[in-house]
Amino acid sequence: EIVLTQSPGTLSLSPGERATVSCKASQSIRSNYLAWYQQKLGQAPRRLIYGASTRATGIPDRFSGSGSGTDFTLTISRLEPEDFAIYFCQQYGSSPYTFGQGTKLEIK
Amino acid sequence: EVQIVQSGAEVKKPGESLKISCETSGYNFNTHWIAWVRQMPGKGLEWMGMIYPLASDIRYNPSFEGQVTMSADKSISTAYLQWTSLKASDTAMYYCARHLDTAMSSLAYWGQGTLVTVSS
């Protein structure tokens, strides 16, 4: 089973700042099958990024994903108030598909 | 438009059985994988497994195999997750989500979740 470790666990930033979330895998992820999801309180997760760097339909271009192999990053270029939420990475290249433990992005 | 609507919240006692549903519309149910994801209170997401309705192909996360059963009814485009004997540790929010296209694809569409509470 591939273990995904996200850092930091909590990120405290202000609107307008840049956010960077890391996701490290215990082994290389096939074909960069890595997705990022956003979850707001009381809501279902929403897919932001798939294939490590492809934005899902309707996702603002301030969200970007990068990386390959075992190291991946989600970047939010300029934080908007609605971006404060929990972010999860997920690998879907090797069953069982696994999620990172989550990164909480909170307002500073 | 793809829509996924899950059944309502459930409160059960330990040892009881339960079947929750995931009703879909707006796409070909038969040819897309549906996954189930657990979220225990205050915790992260756990992929439980997935089902391909057309072939009734089911792939369980070993951590959940034998604990739950996934199924699908093609005639009504609905997937199910069931337990025969609930435990307090099954208390969680359960989401169903449709894979984008193949088995190796991201979870593109999500249901709203079904909260299952197991308490004596």
CSV table of C-alpha atoms in Angstrom, one decimal:
chain,number,residue,atom,x,y,z
A,1,GLU,CA,0.0,0.0,0.0
A,2,ILE,CA,1.3,3.4,-0.9
A,3,VAL,CA,1.4,5.8,2.0
A,4,LEU,CA,0.9,9.5,1.3
A,5,THR,CA,2.3,12.0,3.8
A,6,GLN,CA,1.1,15.6,3.5
A,7,SER,CA,2.8,18.6,5.0
A,8,PRO,CA,2.2,20.8,6.8
A,9,GLY,CA,-0.7,19.5,8.8
A,10,THR,CA,-2.0,23.0,9.3
A,11,LEU,CA,-1.1,26.1,7.2
A,12,SER,CA,-2.0,29.5,8.6
A,13,LEU,CA,-2.1,32.2,5.9
A,14,SER,CA,-3.9,35.4,5.0
A,15,PRO,CA,-6.0,36.1,2.0
A,16,GLY,CA,-3.8,37.2,-0.9
A,17,GLU,CA,-0.9,35.0,0.2
A,18,ARG,CA,0.5,32.0,-1.6
A,19,ALA,CA,-0.2,28.5,-0.2
A,20,THR,CA,2.0,25.4,-0.9
A,21,VAL,CA,1.0,21.9,0.2
A,22,SER,CA,3.3,18.9,-0.1
A,23,CYS,CA,2.3,15.3,-0.7
A,24,LYS,CA,5.1,12.7,-0.5
A,25,ALA,CA,4.5,9.1,-1.5
A,26,SER,CA,6.2,6.0,0.0
A,27,GLN,CA,6.9,4.8,-3.5
A,28,SER,CA,6.7,6.1,-7.0
A,29,ILE,CA,3.2,6.8,-8.2
A,30,ARG,CA,2.4,5.2,-11.6
A,31,SER,CA,1.9,7.6,-14.4
A,32,ASN,CA,1.5,10.5,-11.9
A,33,TYR,CA,-1.9,9.3,-11.0
A,34,LEU,CA,-2.2,11.8,-8.2
A,35,ALA,CA,-5.3,14.0,-7.4
A,36,TRP,CA,-6.0,16.8,-5.1
A,37,TYR,CA,-9.3,17.4,-3.4
A,38,GLN,CA,-10.7,20.3,-1.3
A,39,GLN,CA,-13.2,19.7,1.5
A,40,LYS,CA,-15.1,22.5,3.2
A,41,LEU,CA,-16.8,22.0,6.6
A,42,GLY,CA,-19.9,19.9,6.2
A,43,GLN,CA,-19.4,19.3,2.5
A,44,ALA,CA,-18.3,16.4,0.3
A,45,PRO,CA,-14.8,16.6,-1.1
A,46,ARG,CA,-14.4,18.4,-4.5
A,47,ARG,CA,-11.8,17.4,-7.1
A,48,LEU,CA,-9.3,20.2,-7.9
A,49,ILE,CA,-6.4,18.5,-9.8
A,50,TYR,CA,-5.9,15.1,-11.4
A,51,GLY,CA,-3.0,13.6,-13.2
A,52,ALA,CA,-0.8,15.6,-10.8
A,53,SER,CA,-1.2,18.8,-12.8
A,54,THR,CA,-4.5,19.0,-14.7
A,55,ARG,CA,-7.1,21.3,-13.3
A,56,ALA,CA,-10.6,19.9,-13.1
A,57,THR,CA,-13.4,21.6,-15.0
A,58,GLY,CA,-14.4,24.9,-13.3
A,59,ILE,CA,-11.4,25.1,-11.0
A,60,PRO,CA,-9.9,28.6,-10.9
A,61,ASP,CA,-6.4,28.9,-12.4
A,62,ARG,CA,-5.0,30.1,-9.0
A,63,PHE,CA,-4.9,26.4,-8.2
A,64,SER,CA,-2.0,24.4,-9.7
A,65,GLY,CA,-0.5,21.0,-9.2
A,66,SER,CA,3.0,19.8,-9.9
A,67,GLY,CA,5.4,17.0,-9.3
A,68,SER,CA,6.2,13.5,-10.3
A,69,GLY,CA,7.4,10.2,-8.9
A,70,THR,CA,7.1,10.5,-5.1
A,71,ASP,CA,6.9,14.3,-4.6
A,72,PHE,CA,3.9,16.4,-5.5
A,73,THR,CA,2.8,19.9,-4.6
A,74,LEU,CA,-0.5,21.8,-4.6
A,75,THR,CA,-0.1,25.6,-5.0
A,76,ILE,CA,-2.7,28.3,-4.5
A,77,SER,CA,-1.2,31.4,-6.0
A,78,ARG,CA,-3.3,34.1,-4.2
A,79,LEU,CA,-5.7,32.9,-1.5
A,80,GLU,CA,-9.3,33.9,-1.7
A,81,PRO,CA,-11.5,33.7,1.4
A,82,GLU,CA,-13.3,30.6,0.0
A,83,ASP,CA,-10.0,28.7,-0.2
A,84,PHE,CA,-9.7,28.1,3.5
A,85,ALA,CA,-10.6,24.4,3.8
A,86,ILE,CA,-8.9,21.0,4.1
A,87,TYR,CA,-6.9,19.6,1.2
A,88,PHE,CA,-6.3,15.9,0.5
A,89,CYS,CA,-4.0,14.3,-2.0
A,90,GLN,CA,-4.9,10.8,-3.4
A,91,GLN,CA,-3.0,8.3,-5.5
A,92,TYR,CA,-5.0,6.1,-7.8
A,93,GLY,CA,-2.2,4.3,-9.6
A,94,SER,CA,-2.0,1.3,-7.2
A,95,SER,CA,-4.8,-0.4,-5.4
A,96,PRO,CA,-5.7,0.2,-2.7
A,97,TYR,CA,-6.0,3.8,-3.6
A,98,THR,CA,-4.9,5.9,-0.7
A,99,PHE,CA,-5.3,9.5,0.6
A,100,GLY,CA,-3.0,11.7,2.4
A,101,GLN,CA,-4.0,12.7,6.0
A,102,GLY,CA,-5.1,16.1,4.9
A,103,THR,CA,-3.8,19.7,5.3
A,104,LYS,CA,-5.9,22.3,7.0
A,105,LEU,CA,-5.6,25.7,5.5
A,106,GLU,CA,-6.8,28.3,8.0
A,107,ILE,CA,-7.0,32.1,8.1
A,108,LYS,CA,-4.2,33.7,10.0
B,1,GLU,CA,-25.4,16.7,-15.9
B,2,VAL,CA,-24.0,14.0,-13.6
B,3,GLN,CA,-25.9,13.8,-10.3
B,4,ILE,CA,-25.2,11.5,-7.4
B,5,VAL,CA,-27.7,11.4,-4.5
B,6,GLN,CA,-27.1,9.3,-1.4
B,7,SER,CA,-29.6,8.0,1.1
B,8,GLY,CA,-30.3,9.8,4.3
B,9,ALA,CA,-28.6,9.6,7.7
B,10,GLU,CA,-29.0,6.4,9.7
B,11,VAL,CA,-28.9,5.7,13.4
B,12,LYS,CA,-28.4,2.0,14.2
B,13,LYS,CA,-27.5,-0.2,17.2
B,14,PRO,CA,-24.5,-2.5,17.3
B,15,GLY,CA,-25.2,-5.8,15.6
B,16,GLU,CA,-27.9,-4.4,13.3
B,17,SER,CA,-27.6,-4.6,9.5
B,18,LEU,CA,-27.7,-1.7,7.1
B,19,LYS,CA,-27.7,-0.9,3.4
B,20,ILE,CA,-27.1,2.6,2.1
B,21,SER,CA,-27.6,3.7,-1.4
B,22,CYS,CA,-26.0,5.9,-4.1
B,23,GLU,CA,-28.4,6.9,-6.8
B,24,THR,CA,-26.9,8.2,-10.0
B,25,SER,CA,-28.1,9.9,-13.1
B,26,GLY,CA,-26.9,11.9,-16.1
B,27,TYR,CA,-24.4,9.3,-17.4
B,28,ASN,CA,-24.0,5.7,-18.3
B,29,PHE,CA,-24.0,4.0,-14.9
B,30,ASN,CA,-23.0,0.6,-16.3
B,31,THR,CA,-19.6,1.8,-17.6
B,32,HIS,CA,-18.1,3.9,-14.9
B,33,TRP,CA,-16.5,2.8,-11.6
B,34,ILE,CA,-18.2,3.9,-8.4
B,35,ALA,CA,-16.0,4.1,-5.3
B,36,TRP,CA,-17.0,4.3,-1.6
B,37,VAL,CA,-15.0,6.5,0.8
B,38,ARG,CA,-15.2,6.5,4.6
B,39,GLN,CA,-14.6,9.6,6.7
B,40,MET,CA,-14.7,8.9,10.5
B,41,PRO,CA,-15.5,11.9,12.7
B,42,GLY,CA,-12.8,14.5,12.5
B,43,LYS,CA,-10.6,12.3,10.4
B,44,GLY,CA,-9.4,11.9,6.8
B,45,LEU,CA,-10.6,10.1,3.8
B,46,GLU,CA,-10.3,6.3,3.4
B,47,TRP,CA,-10.9,4.5,0.0
B,48,MET,CA,-13.0,1.4,0.8
B,49,GLY,CA,-13.2,0.0,-2.7
B,50,MET,CA,-15.0,0.3,-6.0
B,51,ILE,CA,-17.5,-1.4,-8.2
B,52,TYR,CA,-17.9,-1.6,-12.0
B,53,PRO,CA,-21.7,-2.2,-12.5
B,54,LEU,CA,-21.6,-3.7,-16.0
B,55,ALA,CA,-19.4,-6.6,-14.9
B,56,SER,CA,-20.2,-6.6,-11.2
B,57,ASP,CA,-16.4,-6.3,-10.8
B,58,ILE,CA,-15.6,-5.3,-7.2
B,59,ARG,CA,-12.2,-4.3,-5.8
B,60,TYR,CA,-12.1,-4.0,-2.1
B,61,ASN,CA,-9.4,-2.3,0.0
B,62,PRO,CA,-8.1,-5.2,2.1
B,63,SER,CA,-8.7,-3.1,5.2
B,64,PHE,CA,-12.5,-3.3,4.4
B,65,GLU,CA,-12.8,-6.7,2.8
B,66,GLY,CA,-15.2,-8.9,4.7
B,67,GLN,CA,-16.5,-6.0,6.7
B,68,VAL,CA,-18.8,-4.5,4.0
B,69,THR,CA,-20.4,-5.6,0.8
B,70,MET,CA,-20.6,-3.4,-2.4
B,71,SER,CA,-23.3,-4.0,-5.0
B,72,ALA,CA,-25.1,-2.3,-7.8
B,73,ASP,CA,-28.6,-2.4,-9.4
B,74,LYS,CA,-28.1,-1.5,-13.1
B,75,SER,CA,-31.8,-1.2,-13.7
B,76,ILE,CA,-32.0,1.8,-11.4
B,77,SER,CA,-28.5,3.1,-11.7
B,78,THR,CA,-27.9,2.7,-8.0
B,79,ALA,CA,-24.9,1.5,-6.0
B,80,TYR,CA,-25.1,0.1,-2.5
B,81,LEU,CA,-22.9,-0.4,0.5
B,82,GLN,CA,-24.1,-2.8,3.2
B,83,TRP,CA,-23.2,-4.2,6.6
B,84,THR,CA,-24.5,-7.4,8.2
B,85,SER,CA,-23.5,-6.6,11.8
B,86,LEU,CA,-22.6,-3.0,12.6
B,87,LYS,CA,-20.1,-1.9,15.2
B,88,ALA,CA,-19.6,1.4,17.0
B,89,SER,CA,-16.4,1.9,15.0
B,90,ASP,CA,-18.5,2.0,11.8
B,91,THR,CA,-19.8,5.4,12.8
B,92,ALA,CA,-18.7,7.7,10.0
B,93,MET,CA,-19.7,9.7,6.9
B,94,TYR,CA,-19.7,7.5,3.8
B,95,TYR,CA,-19.4,9.0,0.4
B,96,CYS,CA,-19.9,7.4,-3.0
B,97,ALA,CA,-18.0,8.9,-5.9
B,98,ARG,CA,-17.8,8.2,-9.6
B,99,HIS,CA,-14.4,7.7,-11.2
B,100,LEU,CA,-13.7,10.0,-14.1
B,101,ASP,CA,-13.4,7.2,-16.7
B,102,THR,CA,-11.3,4.1,-16.1
B,103,ALA,CA,-10.6,2.3,-12.8
B,104,MET,CA,-7.3,4.2,-12.7
B,105,SER,CA,-8.8,7.7,-12.6
B,106,SER,CA,-9.7,10.3,-10.1
B,107,LEU,CA,-13.0,10.7,-8.2
B,108,ALA,CA,-14.7,13.3,-10.4
B,109,TYR,CA,-18.2,13.4,-9.0
B,110,TRP,CA,-19.3,12.9,-5.4
B,111,GLY,CA,-22.5,12.3,-3.5
B,112,GLN,CA,-23.4,14.4,-0.6
B,113,GLY,CA,-22.5,11.7,1.9
B,114,THR,CA,-24.5,9.4,4.3
B,115,LEU,CA,-23.9,9.8,8.0
B,116,VAL,CA,-24.1,6.4,9.8
B,117,THR,CA,-24.2,6.5,13.6
B,118,VAL,CA,-23.9,3.2,15.5
B,119,SER,CA,-24.7,3.5,19.2
B,120,SER,CA,-26.3,1.5,21.8
